[in-house]
Amino acid sequence: MLYRLGTEQAIKFARNCIESLYFLNPSQEQYITAAEKAACFPDQKITLCDAITAILSEEMKLQVWTYDYHFDVMKVQVWR
């Protein structure tokens, strides 16, 4: 958007998104749980971002919209 429509439109879009979203701020305990979850799969390159998303989706009982197979490995409900 920045490169096609310019800085002003990109900033407007970002502000719109920020006003329309509910941001989640994971707790320290959730990060610890995510790190432990990722450690359960030492043969996989599961990022902390993927693991925290898995933890939050499990707690909130929401599916993750992704094509990343790591969520299948972590046995997270995926919506495709």
One Martini backbone bead per residue (centre of mass of N, CA, C, O) as a GRO file, in nm:
protein
   80
    1MET     BB    1   0.059   0.063  -0.021
    2LEU     BB    2   0.291   0.259   0.005
    3TYR     BB    3   0.392   0.225  -0.302
    4ARG     BB    4   0.105   0.271  -0.450
    5LEU     BB    5  -0.040   0.519  -0.254
    6GLY     BB    6   0.125   0.607  -0.016
    7THR     BB    7   0.172   0.742   0.290
    8GLU     BB    8  -0.108   0.857   0.362
    9GLN     BB    9  -0.271   0.594   0.306
   10ALA     BB   10  -0.111   0.408   0.494
   11ILE     BB   11  -0.174   0.562   0.755
   12LYS     BB   12  -0.480   0.546   0.742
   13PHE     BB   13  -0.494   0.241   0.744
   14ALA     BB   14  -0.350   0.194   1.012
   15ARG     BB   15  -0.548   0.356   1.186
   16ASN     BB   16  -0.796   0.192   1.118
   17CYS     BB   17  -0.695  -0.075   1.229
   18ILE     BB   18  -0.638   0.013   1.521
   19GLU     BB   19  -0.942   0.102   1.576
   20SER     BB   20  -1.064  -0.205   1.489
   21LEU     BB   21  -0.892  -0.346   1.706
   22TYR     BB   22  -0.795  -0.617   1.922
   23PHE     BB   23  -0.541  -0.635   2.142
   24LEU     BB   24  -0.295  -0.870   2.230
   25ASN     BB   25  -0.126  -0.933   2.549
   26PRO     BB   26   0.083  -1.135   2.648
   27SER     BB   27   0.187  -1.308   2.901
   28GLN     BB   28   0.438  -1.445   3.067
   29GLU     BB   29   0.304  -1.723   3.095
   30GLN     BB   30   0.243  -1.758   2.790
   31TYR     BB   31   0.539  -1.750   2.701
   32ILE     BB   32   0.631  -1.992   2.862
   33THR     BB   33   0.434  -2.194   2.736
   34ALA     BB   34   0.534  -2.151   2.446
   35ALA     BB   35   0.826  -2.241   2.489
   36GLU     BB   36   0.747  -2.527   2.583
   37LYS     BB   37   0.601  -2.610   2.327
   38ALA     BB   38   0.839  -2.577   2.129
   39ALA     BB   39   1.027  -2.782   2.289
   40CYS     BB   40   0.851  -3.043   2.201
   41PHE     BB   41   0.988  -2.968   1.894
   42PRO     BB   42   1.313  -3.009   1.810
   43ASP     BB   43   1.267  -3.083   1.487
   44GLN     BB   44   1.149  -2.794   1.481
   45LYS     BB   45   1.078  -2.451   1.351
   46ILE     BB   46   0.942  -2.300   1.608
   47THR     BB   47   0.816  -2.014   1.683
   48LEU     BB   48   0.715  -1.795   1.916
   49CYS     BB   49   0.484  -1.686   1.751
   50ASP     BB   50   0.349  -1.958   1.697
   51ALA     BB   51   0.321  -2.048   1.994
   52ILE     BB   52   0.149  -1.807   2.096
   53THR     BB   53  -0.079  -1.853   1.897
   54ALA     BB   54  -0.152  -2.132   2.001
   55ILE     BB   55  -0.218  -2.056   2.292
   56LEU     BB   56  -0.438  -1.844   2.232
   57SER     BB   57  -0.626  -2.030   2.065
   58GLU     BB   58  -0.678  -2.233   2.290
   59GLU     BB   59  -0.791  -2.036   2.506
   60MET     BB   60  -1.014  -1.908   2.287
   61LYS     BB   61  -1.123  -2.116   2.085
   62LEU     BB   62  -0.948  -2.073   1.811
   63GLN     BB   63  -0.872  -2.060   1.498
   64VAL     BB   64  -0.615  -2.087   1.259
   65TRP     BB   65  -0.509  -1.889   0.988
   66THR     BB   66  -0.329  -2.127   0.790
   67TYR     BB   67  -0.032  -2.294   0.612
   68ASP     BB   68   0.124  -2.379   0.856
   69TYR     BB   69   0.240  -2.688   0.967
   70HIS     BB   70   0.307  -2.629   1.271
   71PHE     BB   71   0.010  -2.639   1.371
   72ASP     BB   72  -0.023  -2.939   1.320
   73VAL     BB   73   0.206  -3.034   1.502
   74MET     BB   74   0.063  -2.878   1.761
   75LYS     BB   75  -0.250  -2.932   1.744
   76VAL     BB   76  -0.404  -2.703   1.598
   77GLN     BB   77  -0.666  -2.535   1.508
   78VAL     BB   78  -0.750  -2.515   1.159
   79TRP     BB   79  -0.818  -2.273   0.906
   80ARG     BB   80  -0.884  -2.330   0.533
   0.00000   0.00000   0.00000
